[in-house]
Amino acid sequence: MSPLVSFYDTATEPTEAMRDAMRDAPVGDDVYGHDPTVNELEERGAELLGKEEAVFMPSGTMANLAAVMAHTCRGDAVLVEARSHLARAEAGGLAVVAGCMPVPVRGDRGILGARHVEPHLEPPDDHRASVRLLCVENTHNRAGGTATPPEVMRELRALCDGWDVRIHVDGARLLNAAIALDVVPSALAADADSVCFALSKALGAPVGSLLLGSRRFVTAARRNRKLLGGGMRQAGVVAAAAIVGLEDWRRRLEEDHRRAARLADMLEALPGVVTEPQPVPTNIVYCHIDSSGPLAQDVADRLLEREIFCAATSSRTLRFVTHCQIGDDDLQRLATALGEILEEGGE
Ligand SMILES: Cc1ncc(COP(=O)(O)O)c(C=O)c1O
């Protein structure tokens, strides 16, 4: 394992059990549906989220893009939460590749309710791009891992049905949301036309996301995966790790939530530090350093000198995400290092 402690949940490395499963996985040509391990993963995913079918995608970014393409035509408008991954961190694929117009909508701590969405729904007009799709991010990364509950999804569904608008959930961390809200994952997918979730983040698989929906939707999404160059042939080698990751997901992710809450307490105890959100709902902690301390990028650089990797997300904010390779000792190591850096002060 790498000596670097990374507070990105994308940094997780496969466990020994995953590596064993990868070595032993029966494989085939998945582009023709002949990989039994991928098929098993897709079936398990569909069952977990209560959707008809699933397709294994190489990344969350491709899952989102393939979903947008399946739901829209070029020139359509897509409502995206203003700070969502789809809006800000997918290289503009929604516009460049899908040919859609992103319409940013600011939610309440990342959570979009009907009152945020409704003003953007208007009768057809030749002057306007037609809103065809709403994208919800659950949990919301930039808002600090906040979770959209089933009742809000139901409200969005009722609104969107009245306007013939589809709903896609970027659920990269949907299983974290299910834990935070104490619901089964399918409760968060029931009112969405499509949903994706990451296998490669806190669950520990090396790559991949599942994209789920009706049979008809998944057929279109599978074709889009091919179009985007995401047909992976003997993908069972990596799907096998994801199957292991899914086995004990609730216990696994609960540990991350417990550690994230503990980390927030440890960081708050440092002078000039405030954490957000409070309380920590899932596995993401944002840490604001006040103007008496150094700038966030400087802090991140100095943490990296101590082999601790994290994101500076604004001039005064750092982001820490807990995952399967962060233990209690890593929290202590981070808090001690950050305390030292703050004591040393700025340049
Ligand atoms: C909310 C969200 N959606 C989508 C993605 C994209 O996932 P990938 O890195 O697998 O493309 C990420 C990645 O961090 C994310 O945080």
Tab-separated table of C-alpha atoms and ligand atoms in Angstrom:
chain	number	residue	atom	x	y	z
A	1	MET	CA	0.000	0.000	0.000
A	2	SER	CA	1.139	3.525	-0.759
A	3	PRO	CA	2.794	5.345	2.228
A	4	LEU	CA	0.859	8.464	1.181
A	5	VAL	CA	-2.326	8.983	3.197
A	6	SER	CA	-4.892	10.350	0.765
A	7	PHE	CA	-8.070	12.017	1.990
A	8	TYR	CA	-9.660	11.494	-1.442
A	9	ASP	CA	-12.075	8.548	-1.589
A	10	THR	CA	-10.971	7.958	-5.191
A	11	ALA	CA	-7.559	6.855	-3.880
A	12	THR	CA	-8.697	3.514	-2.441
A	13	GLU	CA	-6.675	0.456	-3.398
A	14	PRO	CA	-8.168	-3.059	-3.729
A	15	THR	CA	-8.054	-5.236	-0.602
A	16	GLU	CA	-6.440	-8.691	-0.536
A	17	ALA	CA	-9.919	-10.275	-0.871
A	18	MET	CA	-10.533	-8.119	-3.940
A	19	ARG	CA	-7.189	-9.054	-5.473
A	20	ASP	CA	-7.977	-12.753	-4.929
A	21	ALA	CA	-11.393	-12.320	-6.529
A	22	MET	CA	-9.851	-10.455	-9.471
A	23	ARG	CA	-7.352	-13.235	-10.093
A	24	ASP	CA	-10.013	-15.959	-9.994
A	25	ALA	CA	-12.838	-14.144	-11.831
A	26	PRO	CA	-14.417	-15.938	-14.776
A	27	VAL	CA	-14.401	-13.463	-17.686
A	28	GLY	CA	-15.670	-13.070	-21.248
A	29	ASP	CA	-16.298	-10.362	-23.810
A	30	ASP	CA	-18.576	-7.972	-21.966
A	31	VAL	CA	-19.394	-5.952	-25.091
A	32	TYR	CA	-21.367	-9.044	-26.186
A	33	GLY	CA	-22.747	-9.635	-22.664
A	34	HIS	CA	-20.503	-12.700	-22.249
A	35	ASP	CA	-18.665	-11.756	-19.064
A	36	PRO	CA	-20.307	-13.709	-16.213
A	37	THR	CA	-18.673	-11.598	-13.501
A	38	VAL	CA	-19.874	-8.315	-15.004
A	39	ASN	CA	-23.325	-9.847	-15.447
A	40	GLU	CA	-23.363	-10.868	-11.794
A	41	LEU	CA	-22.300	-7.387	-10.670
A	42	GLU	CA	-24.984	-5.754	-12.815
A	43	GLU	CA	-27.659	-8.098	-11.444
A	44	ARG	CA	-26.630	-7.454	-7.849
A	45	GLY	CA	-26.596	-3.705	-8.427
A	46	ALA	CA	-30.037	-3.729	-10.035
A	47	GLU	CA	-31.415	-5.693	-7.085
A	48	LEU	CA	-29.824	-3.368	-4.529
A	49	LEU	CA	-31.285	-0.258	-6.155
A	50	GLY	CA	-34.604	-1.814	-7.200
A	51	LYS	CA	-34.123	-1.047	-10.884
A	52	GLU	CA	-34.821	-3.301	-13.852
A	53	GLU	CA	-31.284	-3.363	-15.243
A	54	ALA	CA	-27.760	-2.066	-14.732
A	55	VAL	CA	-24.730	-1.430	-16.914
A	56	PHE	CA	-21.140	-1.416	-15.664
A	57	MET	CA	-19.406	1.819	-16.605
A	58	PRO	CA	-15.673	2.574	-16.492
A	59	SER	CA	-16.265	5.777	-14.491
A	60	GLY	CA	-18.894	7.940	-12.860
A	61	THR	CA	-18.228	10.663	-15.401
A	62	MET	CA	-19.077	8.306	-18.263
A	63	ALA	CA	-22.124	7.003	-16.381
A	64	ASN	CA	-23.474	10.543	-16.029
A	65	LEU	CA	-22.746	11.417	-19.647
A	66	ALA	CA	-24.267	8.206	-21.019
A	67	ALA	CA	-27.361	8.842	-18.897
A	68	VAL	CA	-27.718	12.445	-20.077
A	69	MET	CA	-27.376	11.278	-23.693
A	70	ALA	CA	-30.006	8.569	-23.174
A	71	HIS	CA	-32.544	11.012	-21.743
A	72	THR	CA	-32.050	13.995	-24.066
A	73	CYS	CA	-31.659	15.231	-27.639
A	74	ARG	CA	-29.051	17.758	-28.716
A	75	GLY	CA	-30.216	21.265	-27.887
A	76	ASP	CA	-32.199	20.251	-24.810
A	77	ALA	CA	-31.672	22.012	-21.489
A	78	VAL	CA	-30.599	20.042	-18.421
A	79	LEU	CA	-31.121	21.349	-14.873
A	80	VAL	CA	-28.029	20.677	-12.757
A	81	GLU	CA	-27.350	21.714	-9.186
A	82	ALA	CA	-24.989	24.708	-9.470
A	83	ARG	CA	-22.105	23.133	-7.512
A	84	SER	CA	-22.650	19.563	-8.701
A	85	HIS	CA	-19.984	17.346	-10.232
A	86	LEU	CA	-21.932	17.288	-13.499
A	87	ALA	CA	-21.951	21.096	-13.602
A	88	ARG	CA	-18.389	21.715	-12.508
A	89	ALA	CA	-16.111	18.734	-12.807
A	90	GLU	CA	-16.892	16.686	-15.905
A	91	ALA	CA	-15.006	18.790	-18.462
A	92	GLY	CA	-18.257	20.194	-19.813
A	93	GLY	CA	-19.142	16.822	-21.377
A	94	LEU	CA	-22.831	17.546	-20.970
A	95	ALA	CA	-22.453	20.451	-23.419
A	96	VAL	CA	-19.503	19.266	-25.530
A	97	VAL	CA	-20.551	15.669	-26.108
A	98	ALA	CA	-24.268	15.448	-25.293
A	99	GLY	CA	-24.908	18.847	-26.931
A	100	CYS	CA	-27.144	19.980	-24.066
A	101	MET	CA	-27.402	23.302	-22.313
A	102	PRO	CA	-26.629	23.055	-18.591
A	103	VAL	CA	-28.888	25.268	-16.474
A	104	PRO	CA	-27.360	25.690	-13.003
A	105	VAL	CA	-29.865	25.688	-10.143
A	106	ARG	CA	-28.679	26.476	-6.634
A	107	GLY	CA	-30.061	24.095	-4.025
A	108	ASP	CA	-30.169	24.347	-0.259
A	109	ARG	CA	-26.855	22.815	0.917
A	110	GLY	CA	-26.775	21.019	-2.437
A	111	ILE	CA	-30.285	19.643	-2.016
A	112	LEU	CA	-32.686	20.584	-4.801
A	113	GLY	CA	-36.342	20.792	-3.788
A	114	ALA	CA	-39.378	21.489	-5.936
A	115	ARG	CA	-39.227	25.178	-4.944
A	116	HIS	CA	-35.748	25.490	-6.508
A	117	VAL	CA	-36.637	23.595	-9.679
A	118	GLU	CA	-40.134	24.886	-10.412
A	119	PRO	CA	-39.119	28.400	-11.573
A	120	HIS	CA	-37.021	26.789	-14.336
A	121	LEU	CA	-39.903	24.814	-15.842
A	122	GLU	CA	-41.742	26.754	-18.523
A	123	PRO	CA	-44.178	25.913	-21.329
A	124	PRO	CA	-42.607	25.070	-24.706
A	125	ASP	CA	-41.441	28.174	-26.597
A	126	ASP	CA	-39.462	28.381	-29.835
A	127	HIS	CA	-37.034	30.799	-28.172
A	128	ARG	CA	-35.986	28.440	-25.432
A	129	ALA	CA	-34.133	25.183	-25.076
A	130	SER	CA	-36.632	22.667	-23.662
A	131	VAL	CA	-35.864	21.356	-20.203
A	132	ARG	CA	-35.805	17.580	-20.605
A	133	LEU	CA	-33.815	16.404	-17.603
A	134	LEU	CA	-33.123	17.211	-13.956
A	135	CYS	CA	-29.893	15.914	-12.370
A	136	VAL	CA	-29.721	15.430	-8.606
A	137	GLU	CA	-26.424	14.729	-6.805
A	138	ASN	CA	-26.887	12.452	-3.788
A	139	THR	CA	-24.836	12.800	-1.640
A	140	HIS	CA	-23.674	16.236	-2.696
A	141	ASN	CA	-19.895	16.410	-2.704
A	142	ARG	CA	-19.325	20.195	-2.728
A	143	ALA	CA	-22.027	20.763	-0.127
A	144	GLY	CA	-20.264	18.395	2.281
A	145	GLY	CA	-21.871	15.031	1.619
A	146	THR	CA	-25.441	16.175	2.258
A	147	ALA	CA	-28.148	13.612	1.501
A	148	THR	CA	-31.383	14.168	-0.433
A	149	PRO	CA	-34.162	12.214	1.346
A	150	PRO	CA	-36.864	10.088	-0.357
A	151	GLU	CA	-39.606	12.623	0.400
A	152	VAL	CA	-37.730	15.319	-1.555
A	153	MET	CA	-37.267	12.873	-4.446
A	154	ARG	CA	-41.031	12.193	-4.382
A	155	GLU	CA	-41.761	15.916	-4.509
A	156	LEU	CA	-39.372	16.330	-7.474
A	157	ARG	CA	-40.953	13.368	-9.245
A	158	ALA	CA	-44.453	14.813	-8.910
A	159	LEU	CA	-43.240	18.159	-10.245
A	160	CYS	CA	-41.225	16.692	-13.128
A	161	ASP	CA	-44.036	14.371	-14.204
A	162	GLY	CA	-46.196	17.430	-14.796
A	163	TRP	CA	-43.583	18.816	-17.206
A	164	ASP	CA	-42.439	15.595	-18.886
A	165	VAL	CA	-38.968	16.000	-17.373
A	166	ARG	CA	-36.822	12.954	-16.532
A	167	ILE	CA	-34.725	12.655	-13.358
A	168	HIS	CA	-31.164	11.319	-13.213
A	169	VAL	CA	-29.414	10.845	-9.865
A	170	ASP	CA	-25.642	11.133	-9.771
A	171	GLY	CA	-25.382	8.884	-6.760
A	172	ALA	CA	-21.607	8.489	-6.755
A	173	ARG	CA	-22.045	8.267	-2.952
A	174	LEU	CA	-25.696	7.105	-2.863
A	175	LEU	CA	-24.949	4.301	-0.415
A	176	ASN	CA	-23.552	6.894	2.005
A	177	ALA	CA	-26.839	8.789	1.650
A	178	ALA	CA	-28.806	5.625	2.443
A	179	ILE	CA	-26.857	5.211	5.678
A	180	ALA	CA	-27.198	8.857	6.693
A	181	LEU	CA	-30.964	8.759	6.119
A	182	ASP	CA	-31.378	5.225	7.496
A	183	VAL	CA	-33.203	3.992	4.394
A	184	VAL	CA	-32.544	1.219	1.890
A	185	PRO	CA	-30.721	2.455	-1.251
A	186	SER	CA	-33.717	1.599	-3.446
A	187	ALA	CA	-35.781	4.217	-1.551
A	188	LEU	CA	-33.453	6.877	-2.964
A	189	ALA	CA	-33.665	5.516	-6.506
A	190	ALA	CA	-37.416	4.818	-6.684
A	191	ASP	CA	-38.393	8.259	-7.979
A	192	ALA	CA	-35.510	8.580	-10.442
A	193	ASP	CA	-35.532	7.432	-14.068
A	194	SER	CA	-31.864	6.600	-13.773
A	195	VAL	CA	-29.231	6.487	-11.082
A	196	CYS	CA	-25.526	5.733	-10.933
A	197	PHE	CA	-23.259	4.946	-8.012
A	198	ALA	CA	-19.510	4.549	-7.656
A	199	LEU	CA	-17.772	1.282	-6.940
A	200	SER	CA	-14.328	2.865	-7.055
A	201	LYS	CA	-14.632	5.249	-4.125
A	202	ALA	CA	-15.108	4.292	-0.480
A	203	LEU	CA	-16.098	0.714	-1.371
A	204	GLY	CA	-12.519	0.205	-2.547
A	205	ALA	CA	-12.861	-1.276	-6.053
A	206	PRO	CA	-10.173	0.009	-8.442
A	207	VAL	CA	-12.522	1.343	-11.148
A	208	GLY	CA	-16.133	1.551	-12.171
A	209	SER	CA	-19.644	2.763	-11.554
A	210	LEU	CA	-23.015	1.139	-12.099
A	211	LEU	CA	-25.701	2.966	-14.078
A	212	LEU	CA	-29.247	1.723	-13.535
A	213	GLY	CA	-32.764	2.241	-14.799
A	214	SER	CA	-35.457	0.605	-16.898
A	215	ARG	CA	-34.501	-2.022	-19.497
A	216	ARG	CA	-35.177	0.497	-22.252
A	217	PHE	CA	-32.982	3.149	-20.592
A	218	VAL	CA	-30.118	0.719	-19.978
A	219	THR	CA	-30.219	-0.441	-23.614
A	220	ALA	CA	-29.712	3.184	-24.691
A	221	ALA	CA	-27.041	3.787	-22.036
A	222	ARG	CA	-25.150	0.650	-23.096
A	223	ARG	CA	-25.087	1.900	-26.656
A	224	ASN	CA	-23.825	5.279	-25.417
A	225	ARG	CA	-21.082	3.527	-23.460
A	226	LYS	CA	-19.954	1.914	-26.702
A	227	LEU	CA	-20.160	5.225	-28.549
A	228	LEU	CA	-18.002	6.870	-25.868
A	229	GLY	CA	-15.392	4.117	-26.096
A	230	GLY	CA	-16.308	2.531	-22.781
A	231	GLY	CA	-16.888	-1.067	-23.924
A	232	MET	CA	-14.402	-2.903	-21.698
A	233	ARG	CA	-14.204	-6.515	-22.974
A	234	GLN	CA	-12.905	-8.780	-20.109
A	235	ALA	CA	-14.098	-6.318	-17.490
A	236	GLY	CA	-14.904	-9.129	-15.055
A	237	VAL	CA	-11.380	-8.694	-13.696
A	238	VAL	CA	-12.393	-5.357	-12.193
A	239	ALA	CA	-16.078	-6.185	-11.669
A	240	ALA	CA	-14.934	-8.986	-9.332
A	241	ALA	CA	-13.417	-6.432	-6.958
A	242	ALA	CA	-16.632	-4.420	-7.024
A	243	ILE	CA	-18.676	-7.508	-6.069
A	244	VAL	CA	-16.444	-7.930	-3.002
A	245	GLY	CA	-16.822	-4.212	-2.209
A	246	LEU	CA	-20.606	-4.504	-2.272
A	247	GLU	CA	-20.723	-7.482	0.081
A	248	ASP	CA	-20.461	-5.579	3.320
A	249	TRP	CA	-21.117	-2.039	2.161
A	250	ARG	CA	-23.223	-0.823	5.091
A	251	ARG	CA	-20.768	-1.768	7.839
A	252	ARG	CA	-17.880	-0.540	5.676
A	253	LEU	CA	-19.331	2.922	5.006
A	254	GLU	CA	-20.668	3.383	8.543
A	255	GLU	CA	-17.061	3.272	9.706
A	256	ASP	CA	-16.219	6.139	7.349
A	257	HIS	CA	-19.098	8.215	8.691
A	258	ARG	CA	-17.989	7.627	12.272
A	259	ARG	CA	-14.433	8.643	11.381
A	260	ALA	CA	-15.523	11.737	9.480
A	261	ALA	CA	-17.509	12.934	12.521
A	262	ARG	CA	-14.515	12.265	14.755
A	263	LEU	CA	-12.197	14.083	12.354
A	264	ALA	CA	-14.459	17.153	12.382
A	265	ASP	CA	-14.264	17.233	16.202
A	266	MET	CA	-10.462	16.894	16.113
A	267	LEU	CA	-10.064	19.687	13.552
A	268	GLU	CA	-12.507	22.011	15.335
A	269	ALA	CA	-10.280	21.763	18.395
A	270	LEU	CA	-7.474	23.498	16.456
A	271	PRO	CA	-7.236	27.304	16.699
A	272	GLY	CA	-8.764	29.219	13.771
A	273	VAL	CA	-10.458	26.182	12.266
A	274	VAL	CA	-14.168	25.739	11.579
A	275	THR	CA	-15.589	22.612	9.940
A	276	GLU	CA	-18.667	22.133	7.820
A	277	PRO	CA	-21.280	20.705	7.659
A	278	GLN	CA	-22.248	20.301	11.285
A	279	PRO	CA	-23.034	17.633	12.205
A	280	VAL	CA	-21.163	15.703	9.510
A	281	PRO	CA	-23.844	13.688	7.647
A	282	THR	CA	-21.620	11.246	5.739
A	283	ASN	CA	-17.895	10.945	4.921
A	284	ILE	CA	-16.940	14.461	3.754
A	285	VAL	CA	-15.540	17.192	5.981
A	286	TYR	CA	-14.781	20.733	4.810
A	287	CYS	CA	-12.325	22.641	6.966
A	288	HIS	CA	-12.157	26.448	6.830
A	289	ILE	CA	-8.984	28.170	8.032
A	290	ASP	CA	-9.515	31.735	9.214
A	291	SER	CA	-7.517	34.728	7.984
A	292	SER	CA	-4.967	34.437	10.823
A	293	GLY	CA	-3.750	31.149	9.299
A	294	PRO	CA	-2.021	30.294	6.002
A	295	LEU	CA	-3.915	29.889	2.723
A	296	ALA	CA	-5.490	26.501	2.064
A	297	GLN	CA	-3.233	25.604	-0.880
A	298	ASP	CA	-0.162	26.397	1.224
A	299	VAL	CA	-1.530	24.141	3.984
A	300	ALA	CA	-2.263	21.382	1.455
A	301	ASP	CA	1.298	21.659	0.066
A	302	ARG	CA	2.773	21.425	3.556
A	303	LEU	CA	0.550	18.452	4.397
A	304	LEU	CA	1.803	16.771	1.233
A	305	GLU	CA	5.409	17.265	2.413
A	306	ARG	CA	4.279	15.139	5.386
A	307	GLU	CA	2.738	12.583	2.980
A	308	ILE	CA	-0.865	13.628	3.605
A	309	PHE	CA	-2.888	14.433	0.482
A	310	CYS	CA	-6.069	16.493	0.497
A	311	ALA	CA	-7.894	19.005	-1.696
A	312	ALA	CA	-7.765	22.783	-1.269
A	313	THR	CA	-11.213	23.619	-2.625
A	314	SER	CA	-11.020	27.406	-2.154
A	315	SER	CA	-8.493	29.916	-0.818
A	316	ARG	CA	-9.395	29.094	2.792
A	317	THR	CA	-11.008	25.661	2.558
A	318	LEU	CA	-9.667	22.111	2.601
A	319	ARG	CA	-11.687	18.966	1.909
A	320	PHE	CA	-11.150	15.622	3.629
A	321	VAL	CA	-13.009	12.452	2.620
A	322	THR	CA	-12.812	9.288	4.714
A	323	HIS	CA	-12.742	5.851	3.080
A	324	CYS	CA	-11.676	2.244	3.582
A	325	GLN	CA	-7.979	3.088	3.832
A	326	ILE	CA	-8.298	5.796	6.450
A	327	GLY	CA	-7.888	4.458	9.975
A	328	ASP	CA	-8.131	6.176	13.365
A	329	ASP	CA	-4.345	6.656	13.432
A	330	ASP	CA	-4.544	8.557	10.115
A	331	LEU	CA	-7.014	10.992	11.673
A	332	GLN	CA	-4.600	11.628	14.511
A	333	ARG	CA	-1.713	12.019	12.079
A	334	LEU	CA	-3.673	14.610	10.094
A	335	ALA	CA	-4.818	16.569	13.151
A	336	THR	CA	-1.265	16.665	14.551
A	337	ALA	CA	0.226	17.750	11.199
A	338	LEU	CA	-2.410	20.433	10.682
A	339	GLY	CA	-1.908	21.684	14.225
A	340	GLU	CA	1.861	22.015	13.599
A	341	ILE	CA	1.340	23.841	10.300
A	342	LEU	CA	-1.094	26.314	11.859
A	343	GLU	CA	1.369	26.949	14.676
A	344	GLU	CA	4.180	27.606	12.166
A	345	GLY	CA	1.842	30.142	10.506
A	346	GLY	CA	1.962	31.597	6.965
A	347	GLU	CA	5.008	32.463	4.836
B	1	LIG	C1	-20.507	13.379	-7.113
B	1	LIG	C2	-19.578	12.786	-8.131
B	1	LIG	N1	-20.080	12.383	-9.309
B	1	LIG	C3	-19.318	11.843	-10.254
B	1	LIG	C4	-17.958	11.652	-10.050
B	1	LIG	C5	-17.130	11.084	-11.168
B	1	LIG	O1	-16.636	9.831	-10.899
B	1	LIG	P1	-15.354	9.268	-11.705
B	1	LIG	O2	-14.158	9.868	-11.044
B	1	LIG	O3	-15.475	7.788	-11.527
B	1	LIG	O4	-15.485	9.696	-13.111
B	1	LIG	C6	-17.385	12.044	-8.833
B	1	LIG	C7	-15.945	11.845	-8.599
B	1	LIG	O5	-15.378	12.163	-7.583
B	1	LIG	C8	-18.222	12.639	-7.849
B	1	LIG	O6	-17.734	13.065	-6.679
